[in-house]
CSV table of C-alpha atoms in Angstrom, one decimal:
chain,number,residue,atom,x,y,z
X,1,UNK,CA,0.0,0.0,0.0
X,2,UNK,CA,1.7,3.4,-0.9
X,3,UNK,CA,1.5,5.6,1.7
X,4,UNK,CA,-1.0,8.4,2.5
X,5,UNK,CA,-1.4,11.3,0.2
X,6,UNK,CA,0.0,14.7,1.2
X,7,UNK,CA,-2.3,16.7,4.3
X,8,UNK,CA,-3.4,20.2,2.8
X,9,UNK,CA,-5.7,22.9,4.3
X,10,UNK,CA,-7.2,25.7,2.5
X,11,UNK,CA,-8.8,28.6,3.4
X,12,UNK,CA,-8.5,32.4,2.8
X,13,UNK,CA,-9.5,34.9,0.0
X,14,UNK,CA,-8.6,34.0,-3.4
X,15,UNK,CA,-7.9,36.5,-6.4
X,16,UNK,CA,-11.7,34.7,-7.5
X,17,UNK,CA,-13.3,37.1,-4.8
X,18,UNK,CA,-14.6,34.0,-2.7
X,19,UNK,CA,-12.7,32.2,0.3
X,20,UNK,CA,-11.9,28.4,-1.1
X,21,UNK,CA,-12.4,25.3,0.8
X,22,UNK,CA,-10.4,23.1,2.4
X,23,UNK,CA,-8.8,20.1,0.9
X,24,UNK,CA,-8.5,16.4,1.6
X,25,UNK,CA,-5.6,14.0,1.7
X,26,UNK,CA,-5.2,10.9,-0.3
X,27,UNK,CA,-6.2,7.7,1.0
X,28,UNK,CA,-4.1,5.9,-2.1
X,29,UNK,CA,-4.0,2.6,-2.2
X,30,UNK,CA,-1.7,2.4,-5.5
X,31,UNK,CA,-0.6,4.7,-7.4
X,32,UNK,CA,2.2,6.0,-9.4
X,33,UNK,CA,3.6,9.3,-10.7
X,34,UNK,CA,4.3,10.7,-14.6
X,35,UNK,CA,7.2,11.9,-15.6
X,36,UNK,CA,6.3,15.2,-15.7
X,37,UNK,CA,6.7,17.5,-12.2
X,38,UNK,CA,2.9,18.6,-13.2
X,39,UNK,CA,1.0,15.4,-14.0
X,40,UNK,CA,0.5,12.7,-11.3
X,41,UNK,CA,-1.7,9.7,-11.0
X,42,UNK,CA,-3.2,7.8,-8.2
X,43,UNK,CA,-5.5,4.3,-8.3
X,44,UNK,CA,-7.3,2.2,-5.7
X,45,UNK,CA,-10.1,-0.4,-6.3
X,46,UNK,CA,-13.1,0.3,-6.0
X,47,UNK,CA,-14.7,-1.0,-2.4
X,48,UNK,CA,-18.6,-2.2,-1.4
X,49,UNK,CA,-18.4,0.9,0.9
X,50,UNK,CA,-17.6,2.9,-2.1
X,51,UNK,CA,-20.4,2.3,-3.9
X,52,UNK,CA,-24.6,1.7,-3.4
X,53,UNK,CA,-26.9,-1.4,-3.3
X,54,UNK,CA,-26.7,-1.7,-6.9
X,55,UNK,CA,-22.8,-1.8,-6.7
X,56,UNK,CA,-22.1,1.7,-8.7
X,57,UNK,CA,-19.4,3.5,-7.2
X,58,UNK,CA,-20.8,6.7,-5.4
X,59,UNK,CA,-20.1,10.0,-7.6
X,60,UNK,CA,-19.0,11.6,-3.8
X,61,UNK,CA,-16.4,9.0,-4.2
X,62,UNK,CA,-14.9,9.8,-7.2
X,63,UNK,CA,-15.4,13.2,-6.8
X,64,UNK,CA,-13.1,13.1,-3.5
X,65,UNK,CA,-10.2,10.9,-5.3
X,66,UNK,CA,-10.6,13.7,-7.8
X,67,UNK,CA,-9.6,16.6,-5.2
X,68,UNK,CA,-6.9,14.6,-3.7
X,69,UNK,CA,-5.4,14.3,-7.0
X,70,UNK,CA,-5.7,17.4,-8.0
X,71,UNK,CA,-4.6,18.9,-4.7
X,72,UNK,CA,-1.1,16.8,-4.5
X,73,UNK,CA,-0.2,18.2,-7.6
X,74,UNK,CA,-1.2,21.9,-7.4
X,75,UNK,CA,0.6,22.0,-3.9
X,76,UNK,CA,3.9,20.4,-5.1
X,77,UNK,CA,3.4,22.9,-8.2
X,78,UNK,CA,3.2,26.1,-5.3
X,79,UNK,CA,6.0,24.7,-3.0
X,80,UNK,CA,8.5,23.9,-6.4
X,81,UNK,CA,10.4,27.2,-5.8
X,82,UNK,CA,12.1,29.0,-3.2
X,83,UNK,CA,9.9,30.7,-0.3
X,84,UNK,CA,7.4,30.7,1.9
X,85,UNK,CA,5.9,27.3,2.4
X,86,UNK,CA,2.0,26.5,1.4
X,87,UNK,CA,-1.0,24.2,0.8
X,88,UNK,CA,-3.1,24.4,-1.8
X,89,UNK,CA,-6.8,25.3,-1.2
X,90,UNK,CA,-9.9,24.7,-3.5
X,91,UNK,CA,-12.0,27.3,-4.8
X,92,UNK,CA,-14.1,25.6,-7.1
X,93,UNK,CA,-14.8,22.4,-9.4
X,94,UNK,CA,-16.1,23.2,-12.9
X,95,UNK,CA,-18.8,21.2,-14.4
X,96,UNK,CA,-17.8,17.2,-14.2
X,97,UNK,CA,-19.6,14.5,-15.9
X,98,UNK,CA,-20.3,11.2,-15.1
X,99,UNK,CA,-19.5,9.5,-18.3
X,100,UNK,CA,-19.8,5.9,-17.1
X,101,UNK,CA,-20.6,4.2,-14.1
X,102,UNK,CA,-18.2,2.5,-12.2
X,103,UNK,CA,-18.5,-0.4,-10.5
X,104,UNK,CA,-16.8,-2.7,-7.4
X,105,UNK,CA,-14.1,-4.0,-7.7
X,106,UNK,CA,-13.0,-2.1,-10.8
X,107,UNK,CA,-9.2,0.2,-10.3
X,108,UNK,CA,-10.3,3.9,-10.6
X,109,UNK,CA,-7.1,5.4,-12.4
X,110,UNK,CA,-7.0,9.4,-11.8
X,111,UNK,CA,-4.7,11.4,-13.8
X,112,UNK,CA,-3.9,15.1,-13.1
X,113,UNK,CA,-2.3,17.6,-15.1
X,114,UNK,CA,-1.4,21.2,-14.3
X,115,UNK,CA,-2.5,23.1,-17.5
X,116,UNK,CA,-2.6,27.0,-16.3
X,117,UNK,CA,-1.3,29.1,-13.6
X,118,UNK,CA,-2.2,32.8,-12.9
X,119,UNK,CA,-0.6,34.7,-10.5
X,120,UNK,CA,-2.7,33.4,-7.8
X,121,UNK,CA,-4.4,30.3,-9.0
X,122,UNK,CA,-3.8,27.1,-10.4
X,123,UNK,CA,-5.7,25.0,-12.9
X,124,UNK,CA,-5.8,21.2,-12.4
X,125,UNK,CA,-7.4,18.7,-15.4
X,126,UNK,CA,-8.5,15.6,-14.3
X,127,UNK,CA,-9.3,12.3,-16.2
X,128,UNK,CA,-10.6,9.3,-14.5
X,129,UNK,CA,-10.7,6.1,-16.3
X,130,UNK,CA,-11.6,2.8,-14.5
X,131,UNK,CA,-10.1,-0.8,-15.0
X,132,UNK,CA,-11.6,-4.2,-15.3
X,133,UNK,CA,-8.6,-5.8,-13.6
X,134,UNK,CA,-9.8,-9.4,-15.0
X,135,UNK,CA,-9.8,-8.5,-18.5
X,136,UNK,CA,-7.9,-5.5,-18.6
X,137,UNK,CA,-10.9,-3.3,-19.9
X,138,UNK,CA,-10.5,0.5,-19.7
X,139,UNK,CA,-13.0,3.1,-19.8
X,140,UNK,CA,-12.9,6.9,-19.0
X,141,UNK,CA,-15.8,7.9,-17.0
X,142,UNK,CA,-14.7,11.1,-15.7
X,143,UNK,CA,-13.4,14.8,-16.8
X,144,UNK,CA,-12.7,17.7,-14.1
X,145,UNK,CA,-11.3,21.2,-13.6
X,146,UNK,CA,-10.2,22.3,-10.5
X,147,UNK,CA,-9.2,25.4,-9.1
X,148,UNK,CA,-6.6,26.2,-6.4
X,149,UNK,CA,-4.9,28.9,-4.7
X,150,UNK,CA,-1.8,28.8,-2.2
X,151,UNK,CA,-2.0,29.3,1.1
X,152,UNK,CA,0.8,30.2,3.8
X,153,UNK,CA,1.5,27.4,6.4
X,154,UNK,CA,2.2,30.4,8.4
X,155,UNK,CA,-1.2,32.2,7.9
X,156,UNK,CA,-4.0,30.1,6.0
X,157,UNK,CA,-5.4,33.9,5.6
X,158,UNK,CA,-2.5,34.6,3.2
X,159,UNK,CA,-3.0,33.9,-0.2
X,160,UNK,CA,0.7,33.5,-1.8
X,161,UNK,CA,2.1,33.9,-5.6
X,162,UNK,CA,1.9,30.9,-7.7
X,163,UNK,CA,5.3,30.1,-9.5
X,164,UNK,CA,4.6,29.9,-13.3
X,165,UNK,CA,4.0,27.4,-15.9
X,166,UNK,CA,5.7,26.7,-18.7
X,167,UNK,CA,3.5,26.3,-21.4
X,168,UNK,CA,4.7,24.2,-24.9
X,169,UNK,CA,2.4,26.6,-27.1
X,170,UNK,CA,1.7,30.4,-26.8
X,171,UNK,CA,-2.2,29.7,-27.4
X,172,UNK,CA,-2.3,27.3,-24.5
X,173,UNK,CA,-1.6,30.3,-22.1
X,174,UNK,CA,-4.3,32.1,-23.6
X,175,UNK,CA,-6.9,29.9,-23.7
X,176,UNK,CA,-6.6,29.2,-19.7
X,177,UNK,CA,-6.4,32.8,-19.1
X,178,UNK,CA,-9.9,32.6,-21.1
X,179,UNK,CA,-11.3,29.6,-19.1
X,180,UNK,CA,-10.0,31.6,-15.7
X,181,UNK,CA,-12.0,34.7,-16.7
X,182,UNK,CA,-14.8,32.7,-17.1
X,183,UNK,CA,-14.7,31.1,-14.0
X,184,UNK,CA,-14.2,34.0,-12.1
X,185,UNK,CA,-17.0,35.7,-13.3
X,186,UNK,CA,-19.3,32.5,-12.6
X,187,UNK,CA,-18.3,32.6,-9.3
X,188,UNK,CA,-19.2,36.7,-8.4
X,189,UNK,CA,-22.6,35.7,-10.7
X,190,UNK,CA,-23.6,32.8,-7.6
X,191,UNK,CA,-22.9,35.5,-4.3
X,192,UNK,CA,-26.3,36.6,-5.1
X,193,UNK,CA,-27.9,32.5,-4.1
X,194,UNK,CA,-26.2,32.7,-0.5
X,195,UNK,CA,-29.0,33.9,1.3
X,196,UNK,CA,-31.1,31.1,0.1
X,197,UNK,CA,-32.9,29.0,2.5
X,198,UNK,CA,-34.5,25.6,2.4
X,199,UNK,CA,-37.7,25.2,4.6
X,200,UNK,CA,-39.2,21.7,5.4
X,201,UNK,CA,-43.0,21.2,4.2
X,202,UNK,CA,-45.6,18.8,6.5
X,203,UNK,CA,-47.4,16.5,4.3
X,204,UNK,CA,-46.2,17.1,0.9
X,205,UNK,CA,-46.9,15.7,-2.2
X,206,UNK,CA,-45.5,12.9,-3.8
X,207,UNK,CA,-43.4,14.0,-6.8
X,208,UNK,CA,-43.0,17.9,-5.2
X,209,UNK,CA,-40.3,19.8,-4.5
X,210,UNK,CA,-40.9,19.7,-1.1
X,211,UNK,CA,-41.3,16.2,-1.2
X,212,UNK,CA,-37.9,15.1,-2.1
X,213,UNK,CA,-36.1,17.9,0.0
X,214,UNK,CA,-33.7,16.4,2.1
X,215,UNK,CA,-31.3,17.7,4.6
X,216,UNK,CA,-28.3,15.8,6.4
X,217,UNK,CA,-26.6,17.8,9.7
X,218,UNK,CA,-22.9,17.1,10.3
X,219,UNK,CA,-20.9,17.6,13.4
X,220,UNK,CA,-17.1,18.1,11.6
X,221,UNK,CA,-14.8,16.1,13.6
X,222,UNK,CA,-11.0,15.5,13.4
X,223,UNK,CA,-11.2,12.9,10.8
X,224,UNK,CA,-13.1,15.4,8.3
X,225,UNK,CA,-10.0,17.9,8.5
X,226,UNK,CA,-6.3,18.5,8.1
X,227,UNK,CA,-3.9,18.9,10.8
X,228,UNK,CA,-4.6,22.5,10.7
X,229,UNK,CA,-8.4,22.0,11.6
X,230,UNK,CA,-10.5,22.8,8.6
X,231,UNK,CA,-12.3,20.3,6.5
X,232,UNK,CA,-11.2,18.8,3.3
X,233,UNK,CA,-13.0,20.1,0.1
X,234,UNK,CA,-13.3,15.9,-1.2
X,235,UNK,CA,-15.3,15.5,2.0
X,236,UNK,CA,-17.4,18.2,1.7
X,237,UNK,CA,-18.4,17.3,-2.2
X,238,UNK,CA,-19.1,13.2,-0.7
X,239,UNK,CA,-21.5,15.0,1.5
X,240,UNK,CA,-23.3,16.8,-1.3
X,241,UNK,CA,-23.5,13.7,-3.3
X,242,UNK,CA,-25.1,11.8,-0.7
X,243,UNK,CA,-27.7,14.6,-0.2
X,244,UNK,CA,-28.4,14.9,-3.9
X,245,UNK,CA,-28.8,11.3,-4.1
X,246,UNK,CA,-31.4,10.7,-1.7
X,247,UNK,CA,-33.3,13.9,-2.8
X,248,UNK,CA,-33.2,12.2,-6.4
X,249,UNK,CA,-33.8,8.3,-4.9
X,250,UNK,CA,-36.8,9.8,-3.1
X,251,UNK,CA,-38.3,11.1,-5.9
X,252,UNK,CA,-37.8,8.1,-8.4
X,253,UNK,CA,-37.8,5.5,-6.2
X,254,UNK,CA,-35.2,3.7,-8.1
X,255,UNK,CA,-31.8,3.0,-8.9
X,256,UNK,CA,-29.9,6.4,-9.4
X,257,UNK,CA,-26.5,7.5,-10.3
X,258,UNK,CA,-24.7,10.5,-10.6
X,259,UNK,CA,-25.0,11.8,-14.4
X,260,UNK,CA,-22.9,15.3,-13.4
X,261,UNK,CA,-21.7,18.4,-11.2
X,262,UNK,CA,-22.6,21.7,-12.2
X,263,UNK,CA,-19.8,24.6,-11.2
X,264,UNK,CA,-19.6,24.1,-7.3
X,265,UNK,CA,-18.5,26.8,-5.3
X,266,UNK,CA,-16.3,26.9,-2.0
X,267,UNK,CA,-17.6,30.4,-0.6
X,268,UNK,CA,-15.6,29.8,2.5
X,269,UNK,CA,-14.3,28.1,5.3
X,270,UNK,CA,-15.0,24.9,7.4
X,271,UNK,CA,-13.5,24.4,10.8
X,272,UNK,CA,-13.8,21.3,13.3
X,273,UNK,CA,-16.1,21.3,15.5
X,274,UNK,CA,-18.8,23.4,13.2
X,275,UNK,CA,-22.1,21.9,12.6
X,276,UNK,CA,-22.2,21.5,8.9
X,277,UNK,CA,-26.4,21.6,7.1
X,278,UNK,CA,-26.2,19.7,3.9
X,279,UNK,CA,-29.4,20.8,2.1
X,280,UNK,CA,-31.2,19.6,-1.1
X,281,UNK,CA,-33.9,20.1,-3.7
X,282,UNK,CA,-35.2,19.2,-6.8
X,283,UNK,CA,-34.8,22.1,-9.4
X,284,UNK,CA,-36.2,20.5,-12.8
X,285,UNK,CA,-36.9,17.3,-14.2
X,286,UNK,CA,-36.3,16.2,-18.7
X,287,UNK,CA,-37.6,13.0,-19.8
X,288,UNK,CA,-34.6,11.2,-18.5
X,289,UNK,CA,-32.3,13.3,-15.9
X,290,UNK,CA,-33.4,15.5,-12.5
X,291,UNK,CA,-31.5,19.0,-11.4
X,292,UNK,CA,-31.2,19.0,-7.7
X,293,UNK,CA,-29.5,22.1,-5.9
X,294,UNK,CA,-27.3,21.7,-2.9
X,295,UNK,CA,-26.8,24.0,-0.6
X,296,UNK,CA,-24.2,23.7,2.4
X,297,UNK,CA,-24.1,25.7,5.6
X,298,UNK,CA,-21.9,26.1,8.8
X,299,UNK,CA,-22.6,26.7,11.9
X,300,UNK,CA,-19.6,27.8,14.4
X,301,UNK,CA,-21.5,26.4,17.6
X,302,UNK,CA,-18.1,27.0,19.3
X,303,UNK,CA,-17.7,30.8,18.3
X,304,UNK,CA,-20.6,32.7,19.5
X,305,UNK,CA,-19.0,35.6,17.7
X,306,UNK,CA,-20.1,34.2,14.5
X,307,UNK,CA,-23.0,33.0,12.8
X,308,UNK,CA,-24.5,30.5,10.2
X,309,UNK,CA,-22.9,31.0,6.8
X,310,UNK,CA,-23.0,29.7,3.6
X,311,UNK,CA,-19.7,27.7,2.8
X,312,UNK,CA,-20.5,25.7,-0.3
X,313,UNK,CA,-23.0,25.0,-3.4
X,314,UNK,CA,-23.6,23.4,-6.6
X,315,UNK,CA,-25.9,21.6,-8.7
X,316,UNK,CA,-25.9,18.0,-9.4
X,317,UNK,CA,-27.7,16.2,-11.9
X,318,UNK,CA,-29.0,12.4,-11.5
X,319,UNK,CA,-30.5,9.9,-14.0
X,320,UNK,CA,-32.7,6.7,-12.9
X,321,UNK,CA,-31.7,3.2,-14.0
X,322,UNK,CA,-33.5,0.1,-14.5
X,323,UNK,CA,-32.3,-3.5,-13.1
X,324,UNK,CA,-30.7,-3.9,-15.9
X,325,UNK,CA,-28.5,-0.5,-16.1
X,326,UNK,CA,-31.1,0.9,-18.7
X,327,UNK,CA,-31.8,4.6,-18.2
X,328,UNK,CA,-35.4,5.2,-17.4
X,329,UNK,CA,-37.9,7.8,-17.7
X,330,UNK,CA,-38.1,10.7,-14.6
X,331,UNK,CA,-41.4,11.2,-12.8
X,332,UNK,CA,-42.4,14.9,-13.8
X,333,UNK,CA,-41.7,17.2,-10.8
X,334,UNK,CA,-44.8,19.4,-9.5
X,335,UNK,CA,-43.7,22.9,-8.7
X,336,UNK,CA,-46.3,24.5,-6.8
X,337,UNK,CA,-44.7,28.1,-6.1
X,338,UNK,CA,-43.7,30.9,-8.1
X,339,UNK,CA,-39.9,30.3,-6.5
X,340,UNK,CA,-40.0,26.9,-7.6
X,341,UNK,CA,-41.2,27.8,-11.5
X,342,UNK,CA,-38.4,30.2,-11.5
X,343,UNK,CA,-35.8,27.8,-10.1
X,344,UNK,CA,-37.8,25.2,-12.7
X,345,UNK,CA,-37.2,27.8,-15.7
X,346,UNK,CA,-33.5,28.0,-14.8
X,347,UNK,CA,-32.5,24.4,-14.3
X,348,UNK,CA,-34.4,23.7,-17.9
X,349,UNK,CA,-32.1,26.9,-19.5
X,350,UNK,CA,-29.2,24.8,-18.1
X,351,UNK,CA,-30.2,21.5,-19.5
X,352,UNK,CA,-31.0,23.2,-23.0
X,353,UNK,CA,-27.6,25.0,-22.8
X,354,UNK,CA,-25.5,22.3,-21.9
X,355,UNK,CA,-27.4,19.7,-24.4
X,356,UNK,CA,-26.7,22.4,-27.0
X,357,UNK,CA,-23.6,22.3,-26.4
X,358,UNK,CA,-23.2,18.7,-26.6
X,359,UNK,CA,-24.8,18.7,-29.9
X,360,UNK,CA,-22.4,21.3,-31.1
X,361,UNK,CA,-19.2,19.3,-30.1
X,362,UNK,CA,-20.9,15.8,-31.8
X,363,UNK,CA,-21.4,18.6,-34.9
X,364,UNK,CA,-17.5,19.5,-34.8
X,365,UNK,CA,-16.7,15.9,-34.3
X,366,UNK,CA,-15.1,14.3,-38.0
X,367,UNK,CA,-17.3,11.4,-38.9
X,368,UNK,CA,-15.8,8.1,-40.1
X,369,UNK,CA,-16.1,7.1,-43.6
């Protein structure tokens, strides 16, 4: 067994405007390293515990082998140089999707590459591909982007300067400081949501929004959190997948599996000891895939000098499955309010955007003769 992945922290203000969360270390099994100082893969099979009563492998799991991946590299990245010593902290995971299920006792395979640096930031791309050890059977089921920034050891407040990348191509440069812009401005666009609150219904509907909401409270304990006392961001994203998954297993009453991660956000910091709400709802059903929004809040019990915050959110999207592994058709949700049509109306701009753009890549793709 390899040993332990490295211990990281996070937290403090990145250039993004937002305070990131804080990382996780990697529970590696097996892995082994590229070449290259910025590209490094992990593996580890895939465990009963890893996965639900239909033996997929829980998207909260590969989302957290994701983050340590991606945050062993970006920190070895920040510390490659002379100076002040620091971890790398998440700020935020673009969209990810769930390309194929994975199943026990398959090898997950997670590759990460460093492919843009700005002066305060790092971009991480991921690609996980999993293993039929028996007949040697690969698939990818996974592509990521992370963001992370560097924090001082000395002050986790203390965002420090990333050293640069060398890039083989001028355009490559470019087009990360494109997809940096973009994510910047995505992240100022969701301050507006953090007031948002979830409020439980008595007797609801079936197939409602209230019907499906679900909430899971949290007491962060040493286990969840670096040596430095704040919660790793792979443990916080497990969390949101478990929520999202039962709101979406409540309202098919089925098999259901993780189909993608919208954007999710880091807002700010998670320390031990903090009572942790995990909060989620169904946004918008299509024929064949459900919206659900997660919301995550802290509560400093400890520190009466501060109150309940919002520390994370995203949007996760689920599809149900038959017996069989066959994709079946979603129960129409019922949205009864006018906050839940407008939430409806924006989860279905989403889908139509992001199936759009699907379209467009299978357009730009060269057929075979």
């Amino acid at each position: 067994m390899a040993p332990p992945g490295l211990i990281h922290s996070s937290l403090g203000h990145s250039e993004t405007g937002e305070s990131p969360q804080h990382l996780g270390s990697g529970d590696i099994m097996s892995g082994e390293e590229s070449a290259s100082p910025s590209a490094i893969q992990i593996s580890r099979i895939m465990r009963p515990d890893d996965a639900n009563i239909a033996g997929n492998v829980h998207g909260g799991t590969i989302l957290k082998m994701i983050e340590e991946a991606g945050a062993i590299i970006s920190t070895r990245h920040c510390n490659s140089q002379k100076g002040e010593t620091c971890v790398a902290a998440l700020a935020r995971v673009e969209r990810t999707d769930f390309l194929s299920p994975m199943c026990i006792g398959e090898v997950a395979h997670v590759s990460a590459e460093i492919t843009y640096t700005s002066k305060h930031s790092v971009e991480v791309q991921v690609t996980v591909m999993s293993e039929n050890i028996l007949t040697g059977a690969r698939r990818v089921t996974n592509k990521a982007a992370l963001w992370y920034v560097p924090l001082s050891l000395k002050n986790v407040d203390k965002v420090l300067e990333v050293p640069p990348l060398s890039y083989t191509r001028k355009e490559q440069e470019e087009e990360g400081r494109k997809r940096y812009e973009a994510q910047k401005l995505e992240r100022m666009e969701t301050k507006w949501k953090n007031g948002d609150v979830m409020q439980p219904s008595i007797n609801p509907e079936p197939y409602t929004v209230s019907y499906s909401q679900s909430t899971l409270i949290h007491l962060v304990g040493p286990s969840d959190c670096t040596l430095h006392g704040f919660v790793h961001g792979g443990v916080t994203m497990k969390l949101m997948d478990e929520v999202a998954g039962i709101v979406a297993a409540r309202h098919c009453k089925t098999n259901i599996v993780t189909a993608s991660v919208d954007a999710i956000n880091f807002h700010d910091k998670i320390r031990k000891g903090c009572v942790i709400t995990i909060s989620g709802r169904m946004t918008f059903t299509s024929n064949k895939s459900m919206e659900i929004e997660v919301l995550v809040d802290a509560d400093p019990v400890a520190l009466h000098s501060q109150g309940r915050y919002r520390a994370a959110s995203a949007f996760v999207t689920y599809v149900s499955l038959s017996k069989e592994g066959k994709t079946l058709p979603v129960p129409q949700l019922l949205v009864e309010t006018e906050e839940e049509k407008k939430r409806f109306e924006e989860g279905k701009g989403r889908y139509l955007q992001m199936k759009a753009k699907r379209q467009a890549q299978i357009d730009a793709t060269p057929q075979q003769q």
